[in-house]
Short mmCIF file of C-alpha atoms in Angstrom, two decimals:
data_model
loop_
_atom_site.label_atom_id
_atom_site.label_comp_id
_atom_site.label_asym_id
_atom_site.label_seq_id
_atom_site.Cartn_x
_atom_site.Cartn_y
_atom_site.Cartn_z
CA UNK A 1 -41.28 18.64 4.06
CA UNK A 2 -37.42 18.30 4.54
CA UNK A 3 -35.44 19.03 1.74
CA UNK A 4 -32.92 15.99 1.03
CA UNK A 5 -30.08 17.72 -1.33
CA UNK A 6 -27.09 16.14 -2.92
CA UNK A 7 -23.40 16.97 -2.91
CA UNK A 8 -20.97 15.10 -5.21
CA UNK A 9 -17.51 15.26 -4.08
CA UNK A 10 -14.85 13.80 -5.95
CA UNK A 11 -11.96 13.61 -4.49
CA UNK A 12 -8.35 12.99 -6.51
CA UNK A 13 -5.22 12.80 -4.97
CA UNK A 14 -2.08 13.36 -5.89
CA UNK A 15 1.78 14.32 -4.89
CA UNK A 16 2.11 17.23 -6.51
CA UNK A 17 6.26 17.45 -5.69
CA UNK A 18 8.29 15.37 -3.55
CA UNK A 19 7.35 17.26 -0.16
CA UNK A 20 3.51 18.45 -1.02
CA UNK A 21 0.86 15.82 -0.81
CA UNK A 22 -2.42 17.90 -2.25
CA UNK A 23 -6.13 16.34 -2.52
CA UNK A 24 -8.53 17.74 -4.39
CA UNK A 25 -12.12 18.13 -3.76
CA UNK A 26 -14.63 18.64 -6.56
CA UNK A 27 -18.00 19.76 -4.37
CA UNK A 28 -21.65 19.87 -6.62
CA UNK A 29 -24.64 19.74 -5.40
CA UNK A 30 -25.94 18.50 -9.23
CA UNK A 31 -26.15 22.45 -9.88
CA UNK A 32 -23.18 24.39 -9.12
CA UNK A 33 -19.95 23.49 -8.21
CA UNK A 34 -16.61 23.88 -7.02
CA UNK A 35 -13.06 22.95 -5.94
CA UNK A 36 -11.39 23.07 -2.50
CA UNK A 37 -7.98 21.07 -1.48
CA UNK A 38 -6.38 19.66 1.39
CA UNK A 39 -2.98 17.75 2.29
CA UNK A 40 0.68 18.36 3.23
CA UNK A 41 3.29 21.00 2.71
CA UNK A 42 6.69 21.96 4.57
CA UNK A 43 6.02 25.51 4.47
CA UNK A 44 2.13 25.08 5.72
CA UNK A 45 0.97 26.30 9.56
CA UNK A 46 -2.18 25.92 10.51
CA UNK A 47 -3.16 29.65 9.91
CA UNK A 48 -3.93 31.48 6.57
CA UNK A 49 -0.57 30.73 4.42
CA UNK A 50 -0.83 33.30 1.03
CA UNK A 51 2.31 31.29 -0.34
CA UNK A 52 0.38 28.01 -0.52
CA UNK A 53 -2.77 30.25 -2.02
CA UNK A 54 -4.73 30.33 1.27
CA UNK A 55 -6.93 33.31 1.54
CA UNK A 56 -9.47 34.08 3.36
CA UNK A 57 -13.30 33.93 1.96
CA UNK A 58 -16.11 36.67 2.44
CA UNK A 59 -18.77 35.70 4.82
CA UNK A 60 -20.55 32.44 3.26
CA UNK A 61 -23.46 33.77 1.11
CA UNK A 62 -27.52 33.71 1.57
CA UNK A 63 -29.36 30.37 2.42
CA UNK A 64 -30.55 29.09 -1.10
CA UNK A 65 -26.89 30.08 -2.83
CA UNK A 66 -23.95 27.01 -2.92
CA UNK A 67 -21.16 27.31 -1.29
CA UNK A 68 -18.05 25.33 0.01
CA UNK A 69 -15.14 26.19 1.97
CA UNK A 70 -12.94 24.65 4.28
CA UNK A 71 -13.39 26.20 8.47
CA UNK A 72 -11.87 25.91 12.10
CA UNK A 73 -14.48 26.26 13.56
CA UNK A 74 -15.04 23.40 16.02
CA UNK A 75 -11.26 22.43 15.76
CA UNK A 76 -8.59 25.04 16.91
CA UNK A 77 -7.68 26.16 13.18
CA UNK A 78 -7.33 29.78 12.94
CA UNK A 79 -8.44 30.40 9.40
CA UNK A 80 -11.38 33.13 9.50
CA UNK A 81 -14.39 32.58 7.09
CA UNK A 82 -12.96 29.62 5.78
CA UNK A 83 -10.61 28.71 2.96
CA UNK A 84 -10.44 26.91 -0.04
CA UNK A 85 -7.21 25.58 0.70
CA UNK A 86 -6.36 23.85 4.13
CA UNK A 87 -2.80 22.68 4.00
CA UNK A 88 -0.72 21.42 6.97
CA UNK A 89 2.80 21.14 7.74
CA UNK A 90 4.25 18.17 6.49
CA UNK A 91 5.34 16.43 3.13
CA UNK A 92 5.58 12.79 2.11
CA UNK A 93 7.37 11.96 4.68
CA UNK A 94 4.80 12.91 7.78
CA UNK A 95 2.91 10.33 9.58
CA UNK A 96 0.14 11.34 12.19
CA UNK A 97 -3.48 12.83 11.90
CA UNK A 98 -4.65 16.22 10.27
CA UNK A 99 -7.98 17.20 11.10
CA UNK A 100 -10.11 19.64 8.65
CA UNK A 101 -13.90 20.19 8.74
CA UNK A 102 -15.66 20.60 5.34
CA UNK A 103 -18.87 23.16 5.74
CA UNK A 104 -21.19 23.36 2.56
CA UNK A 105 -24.20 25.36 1.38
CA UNK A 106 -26.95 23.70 -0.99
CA UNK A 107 -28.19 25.92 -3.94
CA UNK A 108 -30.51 24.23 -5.69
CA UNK A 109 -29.18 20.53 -5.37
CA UNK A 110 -31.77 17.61 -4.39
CA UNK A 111 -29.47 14.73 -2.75
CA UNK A 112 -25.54 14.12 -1.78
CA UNK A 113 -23.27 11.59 -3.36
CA UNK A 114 -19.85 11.47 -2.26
CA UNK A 115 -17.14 10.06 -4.99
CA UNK A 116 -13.12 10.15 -4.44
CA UNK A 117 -10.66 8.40 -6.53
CA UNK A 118 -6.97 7.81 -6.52
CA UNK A 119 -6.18 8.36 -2.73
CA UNK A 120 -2.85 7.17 -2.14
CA UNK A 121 -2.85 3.65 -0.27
CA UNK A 122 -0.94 4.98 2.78
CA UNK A 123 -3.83 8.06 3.49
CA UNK A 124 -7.14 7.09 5.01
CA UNK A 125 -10.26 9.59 5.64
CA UNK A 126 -12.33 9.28 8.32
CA UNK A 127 -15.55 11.04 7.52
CA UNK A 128 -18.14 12.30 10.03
CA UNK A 129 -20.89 14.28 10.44
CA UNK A 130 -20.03 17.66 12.74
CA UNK A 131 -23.30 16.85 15.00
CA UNK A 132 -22.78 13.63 16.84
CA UNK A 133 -19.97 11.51 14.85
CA UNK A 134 -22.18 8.18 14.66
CA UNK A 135 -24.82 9.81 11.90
CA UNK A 136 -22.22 9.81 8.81
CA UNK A 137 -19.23 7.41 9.93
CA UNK A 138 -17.26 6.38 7.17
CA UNK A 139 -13.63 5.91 6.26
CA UNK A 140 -12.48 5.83 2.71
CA UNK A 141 -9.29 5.69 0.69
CA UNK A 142 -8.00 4.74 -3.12
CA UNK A 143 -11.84 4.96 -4.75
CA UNK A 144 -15.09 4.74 -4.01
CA UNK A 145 -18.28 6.35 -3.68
CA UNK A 146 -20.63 7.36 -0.59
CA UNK A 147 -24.33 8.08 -0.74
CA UNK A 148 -25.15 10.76 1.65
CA UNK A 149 -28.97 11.86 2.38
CA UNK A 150 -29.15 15.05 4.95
CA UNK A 151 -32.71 15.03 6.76
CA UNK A 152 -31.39 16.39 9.72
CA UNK A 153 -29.63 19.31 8.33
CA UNK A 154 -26.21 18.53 8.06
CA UNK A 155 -23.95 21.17 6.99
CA UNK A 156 -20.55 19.99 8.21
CA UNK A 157 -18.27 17.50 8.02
CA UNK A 158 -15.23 16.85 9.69
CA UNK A 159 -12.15 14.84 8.25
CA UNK A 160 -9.87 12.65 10.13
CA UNK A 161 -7.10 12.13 7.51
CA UNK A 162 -4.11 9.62 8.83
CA UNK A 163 -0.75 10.09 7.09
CA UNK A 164 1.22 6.28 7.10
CA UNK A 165 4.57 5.51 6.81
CA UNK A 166 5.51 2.47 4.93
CA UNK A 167 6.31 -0.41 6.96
CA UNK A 168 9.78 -1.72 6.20
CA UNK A 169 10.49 -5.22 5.85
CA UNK A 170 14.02 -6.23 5.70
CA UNK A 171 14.10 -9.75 4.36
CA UNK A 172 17.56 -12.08 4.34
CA UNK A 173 16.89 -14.98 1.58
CA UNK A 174 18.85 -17.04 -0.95
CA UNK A 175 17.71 -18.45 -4.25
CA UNK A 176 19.66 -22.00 -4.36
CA UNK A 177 20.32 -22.03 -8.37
CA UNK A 178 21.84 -18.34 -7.83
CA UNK A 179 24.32 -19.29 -5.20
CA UNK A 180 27.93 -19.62 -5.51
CA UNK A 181 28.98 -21.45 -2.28
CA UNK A 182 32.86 -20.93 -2.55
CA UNK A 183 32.16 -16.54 -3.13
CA UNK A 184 29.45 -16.87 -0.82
CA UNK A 185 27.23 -14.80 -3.48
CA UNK A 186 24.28 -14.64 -5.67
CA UNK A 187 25.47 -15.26 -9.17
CA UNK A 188 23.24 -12.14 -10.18
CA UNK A 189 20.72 -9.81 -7.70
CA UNK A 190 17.21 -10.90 -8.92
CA UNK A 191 13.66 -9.82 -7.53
CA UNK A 192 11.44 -11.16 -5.43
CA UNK A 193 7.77 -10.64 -4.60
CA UNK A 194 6.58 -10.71 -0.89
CA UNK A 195 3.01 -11.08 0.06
CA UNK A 196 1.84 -10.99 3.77
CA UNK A 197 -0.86 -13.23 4.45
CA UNK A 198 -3.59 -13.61 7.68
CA UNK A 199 -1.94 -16.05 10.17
CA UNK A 200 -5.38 -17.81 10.20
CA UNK A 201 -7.63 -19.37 7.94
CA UNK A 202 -8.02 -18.53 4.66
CA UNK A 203 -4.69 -16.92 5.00
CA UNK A 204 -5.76 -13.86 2.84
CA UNK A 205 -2.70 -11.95 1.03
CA UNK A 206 -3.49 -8.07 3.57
CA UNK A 207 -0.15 -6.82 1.71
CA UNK A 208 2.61 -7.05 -0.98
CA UNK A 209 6.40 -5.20 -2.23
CA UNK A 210 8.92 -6.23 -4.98
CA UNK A 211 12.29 -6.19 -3.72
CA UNK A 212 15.55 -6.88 -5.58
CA UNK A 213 17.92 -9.85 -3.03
CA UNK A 214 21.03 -7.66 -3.56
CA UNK A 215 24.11 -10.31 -4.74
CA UNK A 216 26.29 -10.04 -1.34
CA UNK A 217 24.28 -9.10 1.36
CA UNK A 218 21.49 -11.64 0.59
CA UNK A 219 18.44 -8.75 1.58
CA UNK A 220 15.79 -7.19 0.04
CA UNK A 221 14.12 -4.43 1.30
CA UNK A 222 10.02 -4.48 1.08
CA UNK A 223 8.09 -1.90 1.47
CA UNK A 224 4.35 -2.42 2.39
CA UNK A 225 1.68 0.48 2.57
CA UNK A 226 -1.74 -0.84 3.24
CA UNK A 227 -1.34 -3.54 6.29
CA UNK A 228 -2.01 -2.77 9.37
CA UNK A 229 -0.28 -4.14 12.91
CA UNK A 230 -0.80 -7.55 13.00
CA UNK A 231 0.52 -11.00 12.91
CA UNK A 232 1.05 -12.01 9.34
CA UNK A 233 2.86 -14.92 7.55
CA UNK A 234 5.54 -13.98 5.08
CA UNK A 235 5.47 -15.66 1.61
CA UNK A 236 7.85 -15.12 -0.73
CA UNK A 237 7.98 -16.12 -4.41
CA UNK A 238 11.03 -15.82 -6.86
CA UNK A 239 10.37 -16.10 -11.05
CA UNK A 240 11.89 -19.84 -10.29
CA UNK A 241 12.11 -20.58 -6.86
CA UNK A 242 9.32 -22.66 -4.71
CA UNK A 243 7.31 -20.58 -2.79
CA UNK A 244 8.54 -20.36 1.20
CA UNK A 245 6.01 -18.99 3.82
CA UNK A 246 7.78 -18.01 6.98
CA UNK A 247 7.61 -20.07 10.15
CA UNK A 248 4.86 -21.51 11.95
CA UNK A 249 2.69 -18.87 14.20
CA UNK A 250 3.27 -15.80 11.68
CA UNK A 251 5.36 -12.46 12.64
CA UNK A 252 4.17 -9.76 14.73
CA UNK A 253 4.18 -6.69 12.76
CA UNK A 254 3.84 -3.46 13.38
CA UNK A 255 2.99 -0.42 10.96
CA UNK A 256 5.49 1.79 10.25
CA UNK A 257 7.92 -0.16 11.89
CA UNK A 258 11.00 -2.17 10.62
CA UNK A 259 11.33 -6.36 10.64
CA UNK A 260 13.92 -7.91 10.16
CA UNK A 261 13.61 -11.91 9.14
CA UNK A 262 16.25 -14.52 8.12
CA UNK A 263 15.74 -16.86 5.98
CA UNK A 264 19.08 -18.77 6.17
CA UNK A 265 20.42 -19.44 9.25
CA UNK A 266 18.10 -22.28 10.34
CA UNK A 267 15.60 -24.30 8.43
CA UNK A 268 13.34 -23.50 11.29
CA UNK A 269 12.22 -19.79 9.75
CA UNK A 270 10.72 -21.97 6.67
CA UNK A 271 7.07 -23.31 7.23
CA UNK A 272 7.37 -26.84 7.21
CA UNK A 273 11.28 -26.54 7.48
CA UNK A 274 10.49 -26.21 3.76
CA UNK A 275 14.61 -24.45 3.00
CA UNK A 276 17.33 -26.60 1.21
CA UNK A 277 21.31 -26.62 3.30
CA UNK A 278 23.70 -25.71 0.39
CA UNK A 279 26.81 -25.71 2.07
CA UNK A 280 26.39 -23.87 5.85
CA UNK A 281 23.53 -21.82 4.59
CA UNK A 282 19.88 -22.37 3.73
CA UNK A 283 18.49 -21.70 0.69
CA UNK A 284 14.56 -21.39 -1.10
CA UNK A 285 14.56 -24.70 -3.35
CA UNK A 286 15.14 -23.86 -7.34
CA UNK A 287 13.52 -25.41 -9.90
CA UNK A 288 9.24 -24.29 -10.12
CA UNK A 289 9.56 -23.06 -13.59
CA UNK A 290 5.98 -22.53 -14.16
CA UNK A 291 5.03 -21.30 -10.14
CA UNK A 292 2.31 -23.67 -9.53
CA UNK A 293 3.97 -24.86 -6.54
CA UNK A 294 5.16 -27.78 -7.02
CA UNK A 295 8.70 -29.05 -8.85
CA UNK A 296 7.96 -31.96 -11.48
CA UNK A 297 8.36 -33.58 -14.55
CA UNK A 298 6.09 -30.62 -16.04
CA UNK A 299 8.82 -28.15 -14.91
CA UNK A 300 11.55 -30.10 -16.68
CA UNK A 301 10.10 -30.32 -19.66
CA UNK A 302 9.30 -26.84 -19.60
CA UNK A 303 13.28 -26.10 -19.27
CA UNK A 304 14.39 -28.92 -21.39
CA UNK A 305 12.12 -27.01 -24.09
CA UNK A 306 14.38 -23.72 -23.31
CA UNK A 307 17.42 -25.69 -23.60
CA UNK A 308 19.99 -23.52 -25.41
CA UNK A 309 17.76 -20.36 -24.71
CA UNK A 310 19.25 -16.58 -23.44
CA UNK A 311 17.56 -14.21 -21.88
CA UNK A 312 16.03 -12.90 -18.37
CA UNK A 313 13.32 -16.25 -18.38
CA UNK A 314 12.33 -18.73 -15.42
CA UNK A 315 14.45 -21.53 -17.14
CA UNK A 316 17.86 -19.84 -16.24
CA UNK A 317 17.92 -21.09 -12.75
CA UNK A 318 21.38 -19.95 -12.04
CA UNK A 319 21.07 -16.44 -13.71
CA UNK A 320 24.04 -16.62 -16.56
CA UNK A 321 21.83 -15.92 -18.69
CA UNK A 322 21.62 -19.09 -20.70
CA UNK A 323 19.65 -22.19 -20.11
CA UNK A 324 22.09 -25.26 -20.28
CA UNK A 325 22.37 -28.88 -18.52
CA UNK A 326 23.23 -27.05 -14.99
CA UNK A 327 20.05 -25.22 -14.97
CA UNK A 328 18.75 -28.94 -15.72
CA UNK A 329 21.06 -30.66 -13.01
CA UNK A 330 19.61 -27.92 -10.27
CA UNK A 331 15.94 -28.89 -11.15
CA UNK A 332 16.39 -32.21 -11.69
CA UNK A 333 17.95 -32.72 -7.87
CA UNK A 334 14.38 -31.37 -6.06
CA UNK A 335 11.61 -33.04 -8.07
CA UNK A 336 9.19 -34.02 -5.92
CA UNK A 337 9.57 -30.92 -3.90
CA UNK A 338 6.29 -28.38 -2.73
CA UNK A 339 5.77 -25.29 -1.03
CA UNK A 340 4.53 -26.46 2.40
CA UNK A 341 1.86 -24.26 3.77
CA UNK A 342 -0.73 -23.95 6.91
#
């Protein structure tokens, strides 16, 4: 009869300093257990690096005893016995694939169960089994869990872990109650939320960054980690401003690459043409005070109810600081307006 055995591994990541990226692997196999690591370091080869704690293990031990350790064999990395510790060169800045292969030695364990948690968002793990690659074919990142039965004897895995880069989106946009026409500035820098969205039906959100509109340049920079190339619509939202999707068709994206889009030199880069001309410039409509989309009576009365208010609130549509009849004036002059969407 084939002995099915279990191995827990619970994986937690973390950046230990700002050039180390170090994941930690709790192995059990419901008896024993222990603790081997992989990730990134400046200082790390591929070899056997003492000043990262990489040493060498003894020979693994009898059949029946547990054991886990990290190997090269099967993958060009010159570490001996095996390791506890596989780092490779490269910090927080690194994108590319490491490859590591995970060998492991059942005591007296039963079945396998595979948990991680806290992966960063811009690290995947491909995990397969050492034998053919289709048997165990999994890839996993953040948390989760992975139920792994062995009838076939599988001792091995290997790890295909893909370091990302955050994909930069530069994004040129004006908030219509914050603009002074005659400085050609934002009355204040405020933040706005981006979300990338599927360019088809249901027009999922994949991705999102905060960004702060700087005053005098009109950008924000966005950084997204999880979305992958694509073509994506870009929505963006502001604490009073009517939500804008970009124009029809969606933007190619690529990860790890840099966009830049415009909002404000043609009404054109708005879905719908959905951007107000202040002046020689276009601007994202002020005035949804509550976010639901739409600019009406129930927004007005919202700010009329603020009237005389201070503070960092939706109501302060030109960002003084103080909710007053121009707020009002600003509002009042696009009721009736929507976001406009596929």
């Amino acid at each position: 009869m084939k002995k099915i055995f279990l191995i827990v591994l619970i994986i937690s990541a973390s950046v230990t300093f700002a050039q180390q990226i170090n994941i930690p692997i709790r192995v059990t196999d419901g008896a024993a257990s222990d603790t081997v690591r992989f990730g990134l370091d400046p200082t790390a080869t591929d070899g056997i690096d003492p000043s990262l704690n990489e040493f060498e293990l003894p020979p693994s031990p009898p059949s029946g005893i547990f054991d886990a350790r990290f190997v090269g064999d099967g993958i060009g990395i010159p570490i001996g016995q095996g390791m506890k510790r596989d780092y490779r060169a490269g910090g927080t800045n690194t994108s590319g694939q490491r490859i590591h292969r995970l060998k492991y030695q059942v005591g007296s364990g039963s079945s396998i169960r595979l948990s991680w948690s806290n992966i960063p968002t811009n690290i995947t793990v491909r995990m397969q089994d050492i034998v053919v690659g289709f048997i165990i074919d999994t890839t996993f990142t953040g948390t989760g869990t992975y139920l792994l039965t062995n009838p076939n004897g599988i001792t091995s895995l290997k790890f295909t872990v893909t370091y990302y880069q955050p994909t930069l989106l530069n994004v040129k946009l004006i908030q219509e109650g914050l603009y002074l026409p005659l400085q050609n500035i934002l009355n204040a820098s405020d933040t706005c939320r981006l979300y990338l969205r599927q360019s088809v039906s249901p027009f999922s959100i994949v991705d999102s960054a905060k960004s702060v509109i700087d005053s005098n340049t009109f950008t924000g920079s966005f950084f997204l980690k999880i979305a992958p190339s694509g073509t994506y619509y870009l929505a963006v939202k502001h604490r009073n401003g009517l939500e804008t999707w970009s124009r029809t068709g969606g933007e190619a994206i690529i990860r790890e690459d840099t966009l830049n889009y415009d909002f404000t030199d043609d009404s054109s880069k708005a879905f719908g043409n959905n951007l107000k001309l202040t002046e020689t410039i276009y601007c994202i409509y002020s005035g949804d005070c509550n976010q639901d989309g739409l600019i009406n009576s129930t927004d007005k009365l919202q700010l009329i109810g603020k009237l005389g208010s201070d503070g960092y609130i939706p109501e302060d549509i030109n960002g003084n600081g103080f909710v007053n009849a121009i707020d009002r004036a600003t509002l009042v002059s696009n009721l009736g307006r929507s976001k406009i969407t596929p």
